[in-house]
Coordinates of C-alpha atoms in Angstrom, one line a residue:
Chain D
X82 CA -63.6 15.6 10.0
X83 CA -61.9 16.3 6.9
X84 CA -58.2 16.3 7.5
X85 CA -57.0 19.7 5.7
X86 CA -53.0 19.3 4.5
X87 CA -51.7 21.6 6.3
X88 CA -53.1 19.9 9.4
X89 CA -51.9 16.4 8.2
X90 CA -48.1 17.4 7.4
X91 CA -48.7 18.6 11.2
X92 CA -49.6 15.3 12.1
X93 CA -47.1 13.3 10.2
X94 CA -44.5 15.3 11.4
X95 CA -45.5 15.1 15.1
X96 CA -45.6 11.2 14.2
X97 CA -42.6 11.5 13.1
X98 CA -41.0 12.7 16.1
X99 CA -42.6 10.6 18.2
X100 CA -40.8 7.6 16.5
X101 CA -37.7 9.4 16.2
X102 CA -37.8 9.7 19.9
X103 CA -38.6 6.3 20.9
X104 CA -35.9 5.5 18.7
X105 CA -33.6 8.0 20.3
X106 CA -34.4 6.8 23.5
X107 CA -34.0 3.2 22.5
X108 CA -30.2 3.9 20.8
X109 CA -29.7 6.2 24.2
X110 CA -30.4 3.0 26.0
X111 CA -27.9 1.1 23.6
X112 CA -25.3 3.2 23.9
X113 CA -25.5 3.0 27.5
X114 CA -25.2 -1.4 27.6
X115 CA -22.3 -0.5 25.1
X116 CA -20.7 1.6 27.4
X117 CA -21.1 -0.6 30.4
X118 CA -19.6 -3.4 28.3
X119 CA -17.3 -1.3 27.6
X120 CA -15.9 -0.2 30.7
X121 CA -16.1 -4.0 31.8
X122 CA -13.8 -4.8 28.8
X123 CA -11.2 -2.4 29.2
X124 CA -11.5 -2.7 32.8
X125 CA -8.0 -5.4 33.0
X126 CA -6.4 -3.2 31.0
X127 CA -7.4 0.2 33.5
X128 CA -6.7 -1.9 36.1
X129 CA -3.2 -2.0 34.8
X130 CA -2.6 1.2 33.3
X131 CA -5.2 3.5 35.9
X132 CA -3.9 6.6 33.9
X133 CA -5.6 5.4 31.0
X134 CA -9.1 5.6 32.4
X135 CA -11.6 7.9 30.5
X136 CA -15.3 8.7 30.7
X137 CA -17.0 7.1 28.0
X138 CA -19.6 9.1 26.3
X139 CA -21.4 8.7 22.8
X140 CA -18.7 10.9 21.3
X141 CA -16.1 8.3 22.5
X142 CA -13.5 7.1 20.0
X143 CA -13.0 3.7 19.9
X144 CA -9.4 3.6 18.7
X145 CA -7.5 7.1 19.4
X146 CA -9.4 7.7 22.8
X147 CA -9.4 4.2 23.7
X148 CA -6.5 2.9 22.1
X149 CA -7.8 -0.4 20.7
X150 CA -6.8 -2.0 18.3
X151 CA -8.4 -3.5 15.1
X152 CA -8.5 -6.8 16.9
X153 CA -9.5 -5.6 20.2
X154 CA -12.4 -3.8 18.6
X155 CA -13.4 -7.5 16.4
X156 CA -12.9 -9.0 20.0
X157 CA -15.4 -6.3 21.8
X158 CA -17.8 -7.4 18.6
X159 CA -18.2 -11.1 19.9
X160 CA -19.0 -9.6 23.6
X161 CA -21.4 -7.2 22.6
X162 CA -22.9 -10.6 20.1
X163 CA -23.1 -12.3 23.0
X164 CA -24.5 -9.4 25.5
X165 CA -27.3 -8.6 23.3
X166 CA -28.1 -11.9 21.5
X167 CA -27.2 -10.4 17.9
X168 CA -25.2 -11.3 14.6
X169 CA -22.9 -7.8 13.6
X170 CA -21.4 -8.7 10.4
X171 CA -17.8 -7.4 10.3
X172 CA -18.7 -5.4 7.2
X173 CA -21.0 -3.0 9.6
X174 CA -17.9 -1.6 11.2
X175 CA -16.1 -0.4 8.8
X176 CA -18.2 3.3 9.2
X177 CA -17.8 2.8 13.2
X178 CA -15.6 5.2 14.9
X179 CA -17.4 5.7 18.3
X180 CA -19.5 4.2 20.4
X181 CA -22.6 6.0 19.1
X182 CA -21.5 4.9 15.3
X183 CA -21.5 1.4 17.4
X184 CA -24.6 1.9 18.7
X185 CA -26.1 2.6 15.3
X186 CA -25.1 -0.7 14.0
X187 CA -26.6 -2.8 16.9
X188 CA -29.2 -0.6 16.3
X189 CA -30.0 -1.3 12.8
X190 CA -29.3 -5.4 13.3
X191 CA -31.8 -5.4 16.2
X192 CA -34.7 -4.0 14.1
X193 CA -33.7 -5.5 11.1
Chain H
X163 CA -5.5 13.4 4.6
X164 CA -3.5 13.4 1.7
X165 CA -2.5 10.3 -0.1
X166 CA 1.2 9.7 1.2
X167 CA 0.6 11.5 5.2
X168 CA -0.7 8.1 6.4
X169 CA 3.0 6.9 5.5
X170 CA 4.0 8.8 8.5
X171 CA 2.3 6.5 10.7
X172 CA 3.5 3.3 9.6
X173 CA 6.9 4.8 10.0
X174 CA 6.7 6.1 13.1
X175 CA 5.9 2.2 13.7
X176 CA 8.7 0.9 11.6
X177 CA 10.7 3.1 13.9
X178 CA 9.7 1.9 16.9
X179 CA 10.0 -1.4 15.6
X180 CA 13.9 -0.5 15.3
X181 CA 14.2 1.2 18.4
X182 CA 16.0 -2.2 20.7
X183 CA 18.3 -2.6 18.0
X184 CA 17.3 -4.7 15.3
X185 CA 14.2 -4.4 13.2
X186 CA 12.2 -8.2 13.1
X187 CA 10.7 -7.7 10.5
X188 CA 13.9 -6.9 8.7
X189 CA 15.9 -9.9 9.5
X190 CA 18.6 -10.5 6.4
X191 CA 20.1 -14.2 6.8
X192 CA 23.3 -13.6 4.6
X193 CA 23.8 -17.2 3.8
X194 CA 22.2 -19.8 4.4
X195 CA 24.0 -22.9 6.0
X196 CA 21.5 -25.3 6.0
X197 CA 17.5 -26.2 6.8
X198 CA 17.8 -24.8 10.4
X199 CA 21.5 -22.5 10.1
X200 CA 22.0 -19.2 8.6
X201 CA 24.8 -16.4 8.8
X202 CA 23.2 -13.3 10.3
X203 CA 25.8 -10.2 10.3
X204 CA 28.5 -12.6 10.7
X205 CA 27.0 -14.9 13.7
X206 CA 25.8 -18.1 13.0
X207 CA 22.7 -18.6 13.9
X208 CA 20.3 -21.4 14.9
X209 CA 17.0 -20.3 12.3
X210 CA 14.6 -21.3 15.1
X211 CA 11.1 -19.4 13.5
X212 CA 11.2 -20.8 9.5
X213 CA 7.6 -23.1 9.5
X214 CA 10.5 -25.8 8.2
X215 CA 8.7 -28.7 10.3
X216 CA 10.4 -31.7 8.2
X217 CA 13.4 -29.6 7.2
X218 CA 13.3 -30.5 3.3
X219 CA 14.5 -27.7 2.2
X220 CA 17.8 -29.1 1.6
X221 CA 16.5 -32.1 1.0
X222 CA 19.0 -33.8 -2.0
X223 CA 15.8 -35.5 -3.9
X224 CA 14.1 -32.3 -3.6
X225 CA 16.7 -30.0 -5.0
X226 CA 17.6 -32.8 -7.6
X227 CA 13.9 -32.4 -8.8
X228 CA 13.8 -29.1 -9.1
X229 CA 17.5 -28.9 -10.9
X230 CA 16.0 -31.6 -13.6
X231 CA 12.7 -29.2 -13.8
X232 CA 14.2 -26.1 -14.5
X233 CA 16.8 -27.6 -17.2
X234 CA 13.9 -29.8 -18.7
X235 CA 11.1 -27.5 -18.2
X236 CA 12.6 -24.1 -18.0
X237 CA 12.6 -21.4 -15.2
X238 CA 9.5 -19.8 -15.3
X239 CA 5.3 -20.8 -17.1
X240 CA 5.4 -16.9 -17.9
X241 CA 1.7 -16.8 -17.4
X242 CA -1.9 -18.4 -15.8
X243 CA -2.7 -21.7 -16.6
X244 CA -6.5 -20.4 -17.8
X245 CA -4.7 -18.3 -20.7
X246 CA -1.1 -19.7 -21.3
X247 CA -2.3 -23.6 -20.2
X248 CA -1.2 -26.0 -17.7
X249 CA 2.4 -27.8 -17.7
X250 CA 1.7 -31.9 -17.4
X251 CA 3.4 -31.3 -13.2
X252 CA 0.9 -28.6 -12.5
X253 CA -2.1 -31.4 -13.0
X254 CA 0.3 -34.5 -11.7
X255 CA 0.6 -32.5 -8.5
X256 CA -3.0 -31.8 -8.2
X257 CA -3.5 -35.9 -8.7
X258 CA -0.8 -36.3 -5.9
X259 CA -2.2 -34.2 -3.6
X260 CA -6.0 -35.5 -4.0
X261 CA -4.7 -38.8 -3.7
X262 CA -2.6 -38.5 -0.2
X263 CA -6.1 -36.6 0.8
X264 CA -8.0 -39.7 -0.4
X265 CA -10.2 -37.1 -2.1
X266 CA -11.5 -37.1 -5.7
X267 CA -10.4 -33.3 -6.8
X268 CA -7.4 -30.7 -6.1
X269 CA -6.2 -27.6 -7.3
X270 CA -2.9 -25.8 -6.8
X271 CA -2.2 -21.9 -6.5
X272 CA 0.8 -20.2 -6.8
X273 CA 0.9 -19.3 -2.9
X274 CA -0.8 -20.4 -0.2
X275 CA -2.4 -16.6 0.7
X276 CA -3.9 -17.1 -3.2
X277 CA -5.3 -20.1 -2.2
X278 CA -7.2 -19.1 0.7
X279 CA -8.4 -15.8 -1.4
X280 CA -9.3 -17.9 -4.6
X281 CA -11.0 -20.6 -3.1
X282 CA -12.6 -18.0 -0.4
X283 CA -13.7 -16.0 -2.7
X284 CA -14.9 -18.6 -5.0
X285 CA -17.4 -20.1 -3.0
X286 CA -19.0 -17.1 -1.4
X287 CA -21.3 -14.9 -3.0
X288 CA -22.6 -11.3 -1.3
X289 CA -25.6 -12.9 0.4
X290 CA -24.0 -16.0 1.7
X291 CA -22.5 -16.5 5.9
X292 CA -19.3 -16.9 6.8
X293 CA -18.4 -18.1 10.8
X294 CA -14.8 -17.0 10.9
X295 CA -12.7 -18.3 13.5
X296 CA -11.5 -15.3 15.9
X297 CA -8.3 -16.2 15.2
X298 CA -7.7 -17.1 11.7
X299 CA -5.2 -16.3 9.6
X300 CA -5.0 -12.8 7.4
X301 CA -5.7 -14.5 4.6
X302 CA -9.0 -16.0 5.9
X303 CA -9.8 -13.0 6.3
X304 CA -9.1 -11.3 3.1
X305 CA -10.7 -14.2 1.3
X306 CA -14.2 -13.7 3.1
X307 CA -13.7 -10.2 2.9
X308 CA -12.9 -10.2 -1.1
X309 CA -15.9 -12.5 -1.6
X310 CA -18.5 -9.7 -0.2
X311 CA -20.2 -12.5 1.8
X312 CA -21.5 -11.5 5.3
X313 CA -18.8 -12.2 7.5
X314 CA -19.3 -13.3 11.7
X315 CA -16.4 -14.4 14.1
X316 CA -16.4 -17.0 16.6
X317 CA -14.2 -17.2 19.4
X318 CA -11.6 -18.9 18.6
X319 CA -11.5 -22.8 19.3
X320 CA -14.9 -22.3 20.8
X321 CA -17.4 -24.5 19.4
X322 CA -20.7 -23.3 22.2
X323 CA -19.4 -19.5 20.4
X324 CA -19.9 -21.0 17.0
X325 CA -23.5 -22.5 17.8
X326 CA -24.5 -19.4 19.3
X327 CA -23.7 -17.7 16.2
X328 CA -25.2 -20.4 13.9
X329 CA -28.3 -20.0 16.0
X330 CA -28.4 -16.8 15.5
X331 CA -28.1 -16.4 11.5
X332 CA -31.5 -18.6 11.5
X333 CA -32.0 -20.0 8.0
X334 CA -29.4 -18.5 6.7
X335 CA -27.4 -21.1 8.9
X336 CA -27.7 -23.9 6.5
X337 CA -26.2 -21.7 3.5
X338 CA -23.2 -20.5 5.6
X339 CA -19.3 -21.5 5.7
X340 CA -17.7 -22.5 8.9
X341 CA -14.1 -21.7 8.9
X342 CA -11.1 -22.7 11.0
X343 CA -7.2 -23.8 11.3
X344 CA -6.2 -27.2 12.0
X345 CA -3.1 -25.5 13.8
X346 CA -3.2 -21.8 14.6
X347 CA 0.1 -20.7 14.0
X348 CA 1.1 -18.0 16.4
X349 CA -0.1 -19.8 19.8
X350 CA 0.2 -23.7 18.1
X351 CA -2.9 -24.8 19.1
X352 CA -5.4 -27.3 17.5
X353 CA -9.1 -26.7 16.1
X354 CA -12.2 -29.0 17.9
X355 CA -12.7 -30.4 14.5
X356 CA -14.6 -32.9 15.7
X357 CA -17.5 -30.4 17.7
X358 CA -17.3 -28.6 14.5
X359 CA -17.7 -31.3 11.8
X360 CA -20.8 -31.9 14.5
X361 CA -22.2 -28.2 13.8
X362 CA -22.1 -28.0 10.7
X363 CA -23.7 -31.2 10.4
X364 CA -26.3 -30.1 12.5
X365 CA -27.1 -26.7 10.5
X366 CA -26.2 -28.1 7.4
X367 CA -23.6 -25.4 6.7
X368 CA -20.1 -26.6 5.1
X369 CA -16.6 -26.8 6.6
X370 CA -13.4 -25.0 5.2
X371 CA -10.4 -25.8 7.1
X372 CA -7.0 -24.5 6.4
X373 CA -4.3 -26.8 7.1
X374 CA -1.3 -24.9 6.3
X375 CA 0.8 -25.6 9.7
X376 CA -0.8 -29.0 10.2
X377 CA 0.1 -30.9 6.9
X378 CA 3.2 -33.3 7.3
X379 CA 3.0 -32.2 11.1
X380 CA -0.3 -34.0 12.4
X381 CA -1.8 -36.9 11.7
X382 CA -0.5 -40.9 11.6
X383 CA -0.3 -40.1 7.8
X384 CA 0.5 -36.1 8.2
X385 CA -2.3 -35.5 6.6
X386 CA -3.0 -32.9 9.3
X387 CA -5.3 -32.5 12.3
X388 CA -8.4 -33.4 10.5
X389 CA -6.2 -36.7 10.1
X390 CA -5.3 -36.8 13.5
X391 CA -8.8 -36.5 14.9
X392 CA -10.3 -39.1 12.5
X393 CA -12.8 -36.5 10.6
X394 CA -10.4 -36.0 6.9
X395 CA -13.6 -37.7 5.4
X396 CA -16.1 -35.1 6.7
X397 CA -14.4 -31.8 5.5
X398 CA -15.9 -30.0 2.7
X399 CA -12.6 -28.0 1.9
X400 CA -9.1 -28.8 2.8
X401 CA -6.6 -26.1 1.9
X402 CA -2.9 -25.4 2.9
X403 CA 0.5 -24.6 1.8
X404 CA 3.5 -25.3 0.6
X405 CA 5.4 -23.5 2.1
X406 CA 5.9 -24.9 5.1
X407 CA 6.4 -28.8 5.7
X408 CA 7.1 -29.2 2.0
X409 CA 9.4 -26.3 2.3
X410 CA 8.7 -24.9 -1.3
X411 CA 6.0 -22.2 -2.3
X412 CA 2.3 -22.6 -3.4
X413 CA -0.9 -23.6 -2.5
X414 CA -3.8 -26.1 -2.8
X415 CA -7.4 -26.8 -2.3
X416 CA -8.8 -30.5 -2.0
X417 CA -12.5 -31.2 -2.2
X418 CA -14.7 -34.6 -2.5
X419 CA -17.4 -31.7 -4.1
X420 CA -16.8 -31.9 -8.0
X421 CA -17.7 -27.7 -7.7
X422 CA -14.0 -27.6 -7.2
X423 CA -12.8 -27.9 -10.5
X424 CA -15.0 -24.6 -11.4
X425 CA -13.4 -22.9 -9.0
X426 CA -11.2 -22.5 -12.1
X427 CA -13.1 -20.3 -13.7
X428 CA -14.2 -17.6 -10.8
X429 CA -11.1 -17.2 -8.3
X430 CA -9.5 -14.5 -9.5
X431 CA -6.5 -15.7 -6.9
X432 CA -6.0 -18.4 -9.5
X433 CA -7.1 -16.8 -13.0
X434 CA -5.2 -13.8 -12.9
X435 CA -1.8 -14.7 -11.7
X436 CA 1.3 -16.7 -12.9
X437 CA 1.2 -20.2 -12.1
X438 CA 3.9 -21.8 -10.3
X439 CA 7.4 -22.4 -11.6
X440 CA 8.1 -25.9 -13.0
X441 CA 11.2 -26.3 -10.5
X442 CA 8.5 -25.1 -7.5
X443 CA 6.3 -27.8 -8.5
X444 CA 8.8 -30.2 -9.0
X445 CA 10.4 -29.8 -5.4
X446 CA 6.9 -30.3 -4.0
X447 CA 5.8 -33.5 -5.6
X448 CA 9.1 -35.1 -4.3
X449 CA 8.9 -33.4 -0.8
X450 CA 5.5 -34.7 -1.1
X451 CA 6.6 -37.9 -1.7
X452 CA 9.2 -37.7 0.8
X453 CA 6.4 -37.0 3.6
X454 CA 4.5 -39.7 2.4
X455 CA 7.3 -42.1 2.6
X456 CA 9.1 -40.9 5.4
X457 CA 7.1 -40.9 8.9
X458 CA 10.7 -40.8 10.7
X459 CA 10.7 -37.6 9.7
X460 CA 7.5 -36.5 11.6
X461 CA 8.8 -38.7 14.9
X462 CA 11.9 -36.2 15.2
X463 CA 9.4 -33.5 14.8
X464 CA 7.6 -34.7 17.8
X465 CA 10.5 -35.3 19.7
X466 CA 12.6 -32.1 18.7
X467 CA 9.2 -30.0 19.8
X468 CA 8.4 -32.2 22.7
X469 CA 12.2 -31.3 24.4
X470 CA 11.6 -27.5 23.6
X471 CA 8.3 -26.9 24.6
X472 CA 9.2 -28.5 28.3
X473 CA 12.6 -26.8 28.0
X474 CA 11.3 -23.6 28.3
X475 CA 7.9 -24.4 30.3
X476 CA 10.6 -25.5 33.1
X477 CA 12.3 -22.7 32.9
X478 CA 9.3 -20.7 34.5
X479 CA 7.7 -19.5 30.8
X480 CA 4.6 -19.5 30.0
X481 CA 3.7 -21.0 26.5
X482 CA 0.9 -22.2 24.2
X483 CA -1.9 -24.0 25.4
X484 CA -0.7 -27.3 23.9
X485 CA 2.2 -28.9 22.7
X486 CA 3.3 -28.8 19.3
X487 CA 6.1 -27.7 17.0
X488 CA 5.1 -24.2 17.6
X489 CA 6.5 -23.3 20.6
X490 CA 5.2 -19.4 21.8
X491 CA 6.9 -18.2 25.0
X492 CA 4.8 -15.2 26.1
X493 CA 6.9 -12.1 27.3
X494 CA 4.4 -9.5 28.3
X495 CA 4.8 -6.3 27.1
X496 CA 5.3 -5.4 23.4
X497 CA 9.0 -3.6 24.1
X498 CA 10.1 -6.6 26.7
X499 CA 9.4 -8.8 24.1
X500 CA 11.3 -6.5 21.5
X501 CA 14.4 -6.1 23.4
X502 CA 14.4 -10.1 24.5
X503 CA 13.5 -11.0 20.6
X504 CA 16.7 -9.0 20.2
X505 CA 19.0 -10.4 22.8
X506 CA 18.0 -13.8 21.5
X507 CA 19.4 -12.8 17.8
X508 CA 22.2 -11.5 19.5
X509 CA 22.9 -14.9 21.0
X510 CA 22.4 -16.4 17.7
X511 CA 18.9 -17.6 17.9
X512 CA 16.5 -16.7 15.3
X513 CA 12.8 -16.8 16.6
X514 CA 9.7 -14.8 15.6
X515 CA 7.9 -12.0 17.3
X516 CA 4.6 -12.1 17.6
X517 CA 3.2 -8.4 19.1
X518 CA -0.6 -7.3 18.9
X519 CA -2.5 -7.6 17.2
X520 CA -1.0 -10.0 15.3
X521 CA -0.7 -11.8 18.5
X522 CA -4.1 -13.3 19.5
X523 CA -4.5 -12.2 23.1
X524 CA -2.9 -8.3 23.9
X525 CA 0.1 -10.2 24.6
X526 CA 3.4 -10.4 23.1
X527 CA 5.1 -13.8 22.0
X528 CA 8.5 -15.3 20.8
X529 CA 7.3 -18.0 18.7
X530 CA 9.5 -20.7 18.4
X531 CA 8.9 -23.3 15.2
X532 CA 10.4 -26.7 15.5
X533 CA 12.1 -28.8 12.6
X534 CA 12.5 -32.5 12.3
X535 CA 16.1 -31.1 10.8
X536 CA 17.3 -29.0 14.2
X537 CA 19.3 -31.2 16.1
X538 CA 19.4 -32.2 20.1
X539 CA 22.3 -29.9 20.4
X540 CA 20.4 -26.8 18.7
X541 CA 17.5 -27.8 20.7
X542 CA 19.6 -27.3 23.9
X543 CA 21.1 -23.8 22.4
X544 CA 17.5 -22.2 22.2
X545 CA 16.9 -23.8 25.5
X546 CA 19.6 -22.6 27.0
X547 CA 19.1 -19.2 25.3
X548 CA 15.8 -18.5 26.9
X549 CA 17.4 -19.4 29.9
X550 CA 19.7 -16.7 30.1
X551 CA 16.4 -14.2 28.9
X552 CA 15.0 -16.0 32.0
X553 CA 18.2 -14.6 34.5
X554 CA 18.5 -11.6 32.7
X555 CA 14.5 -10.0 33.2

């Protein structure tokens, strides 16, 4: 059958989606893991300071909602390295802001 | 954000930083009495956080040299050595320092922080690795950053962290940098330069180590910790200050790879920047000299740091994992350590504070570094100092 182009835009973008989506659900999954570690990182310091104690979501920032610092976010780094069996290169964080920007970067060093 | 608002940050810092009384970072020493004495708003006061380890910097050879430099040589080179050219000391010191290495090439740079960006920078390209340890110094840092190469941390001192990381970059293992401190100079703590020298070995990377706190300190020649644990002849790149145990101000890279001497012509650190003064290099060489020929000095070192680090450790403190003339007594909290850094200046006791993050672990430090030039009786006065923080928390 003779695909007409109108018919195989359709297809490509339905494709499309369906990548994006595995994708999406892949980086959901991600930013869950991150999350997790997360919460087991800062748990000491919660422990300590209970008032402190947010819910972590995507939109999370890493340093005014969680209060770390530059070197507590290089230190996170080498757990999350070590978590997911992956080399971040300190360059890829200097665009991360939240745990979804994080997620993004494991993101793109897993594929890559 | 405009350009000057994020000013209003780092004062709000700088305030807080004042808020127990006296600002650290702001310390003025009015005069100074001698290598380990200085008049602070009146009070004499035992300079217990200067990197001085021999204590040269009243050293009567030293100050001779540089007082024969500057009337022979002048004050100043007024420019880099690649434009203006090098004085005959520049290159003697760069023999000197080869030599005590027992390596075949050195180069000098006008600080030490310039050295560790020059030769950084020189020898990696965007596309190259760099395993940082977790801990290294600023300038380590600045130097991988400036160089555009791909930069990973290791935690620090942890060689199974390394591997894991070297395992991880694949080929690009054997093309990578390994970098570390022989002693880390907040917590005084040595590298595993052995399990590293193994590593890299293994992968076929190279090995940069930065012995800035270590040289005249470790070592049966004070040649550092590579010195002290037998592998000087297996480092690719030695560099370190002068700063510090040669109580001057400069820098140096030493190499057995003949690519040192073009560093030259690509580290910016070095090309575009004055070189030393002639009465700098001058006090060097002979404090150089001076460590070579005088291991006594080293022994009250040892000793000096020995009776402070299980001064305080009996007085309930906990310090650095290991003991050496940096002695950090951890406080806690960033403002317990502020007001005791400040009680201790108030005593008369000059020591540094060491908050996060410049502090390795969240916690806050008084570091403590030991000279070969404090004597028993100051020794005793910091001791007893901390003991009186001890009652009074």
């Amino acid at each position: 059958m003779e695909i007409q182009p109108r018919d195989f835009h359709r297809d490509w973008v339905s494709e499309a989606l369906q990548v994006g989506a595995i994708l999406n659900s892949n980086n959901a999954e991600l930013e869950r893991q991150i999350r997790d570690l997360l919460v087991h990182y800062l748990e000491p310091a919660w422990a300590a300071e209970p008032q402190n104690r947010i819910a972590i979501t995507g939109a999370t920032n890493l340093t005014s909602d969680l209060t770390l610092d530059s070197f507590q976010v290089m230190e996170f780094l080498m757990e999350i390295e070590d978590a997911l069996d992956v080399a971040i290169d300190m360059k890829s964080l200097s665009d991360v802001h939240t745990v979804a920007d994080l997620a993004a970067v494991v993101a793109r060093q897993l594929g890559s | 954000m405009a350009l000057l608002d994020k000013f209003e940050a780092v004062a709000g810092i700088a305030a807080g930083l004042t808020g127990a009384g006296h600002n650290p970072t702001q310390v003025v020493i009015d005069e100074i009495l001698s290598a380990t004495e200085g008049l602070v708003e009146g009070r004499r006061t035992v300079l217990a956080g200067t990197n001085n380890y021999l204590g040269l910097t009243f050293d009567k050879a030293c100050i001779a040299a540089g007082i024969k430099a500057l009337e022979t040589q002048g004050s100043g080179t007024t420019g880099s050595r690649m434009a203006n050219g090098s004085f005959a000391s520049h290159a003697a010191l760069e023999r000197e320092l080869a030599d005590f290495y027992g390596m075949p090439y050195g180069m000098v740079f006008s600080t030490g922080y310039a050295a560790n960006l020059g030769a950084l920078a020189a020898l990696l390209s965007p596309g190259d690795s760099v395993l940082l340890d977790g801990d290294a110094h600023a300038s380590l840092y600045d130097g991988c950053r400036m160089s555009g190469a791909d930069v990973f941390r290791f935690k620090h001192n942890d060689a199974d962290s390394l591997e894991k990381r070297m395992l991880r970059l694949g080929d690009r293992a054997q093309n990578c940098l390994i970098v570390a401190e022989g002693l880390y100079s907040v917590l005084g703590d040595c590298a595993p330069l052995r399990d590293f020298v193994s590593i890299r070995d293994r992968f076929g990377a190279r090995l940069l180590v930065d012995e800035a706190h270590s040289l005249g300190v470790y070592g049966t020649h004070g040649r550092g910790v590579s010195e002290a644990q037998g592998v000087l002849d297996q480092i690719d790149f030695i560099v370190g200050t002068f700063s510090k145990s040669l109580g001057a101000m400069g820098g140096f890279c030493v190499s057995p790879h003949a690519e040192l001497q073009l560093f030259r012509y690509v580290a910016r650190a070095y090309i575009f920047t004055a070189s030393s003064s002639p009465s700098i290099v001058a006090t060097t060489r002979e404090a150089l000299h001076q460590l070579r020929s005088r291991p006594e000095l080293r022994e009250q070192l040892w000793r000096n740091a020995r009776r402070l680090y299980e001064g305080v450790q009996a007085l309930g403190f906990v310090t650095g994992p290991e003991m050496s003339p940096v002695v950090a007594v951890r406080i806690g909290s960033k403002e317990d350590a502020l007001a005791s850094w400040n009680r201790l200046l108030e005593k008369g006791i000059y020591v540094n504070l060491m908050v996060p993050p410049a502090s390795p672990d969240s916690s806050s430090y008084l570091r403590c570094s030991v000279s070969a030039a404090h004597t028993p009786g100051q020794i005793e006065t910091i001791i007893e100092a901390f003991k009186e923080l001890r009652l009074a928390t």
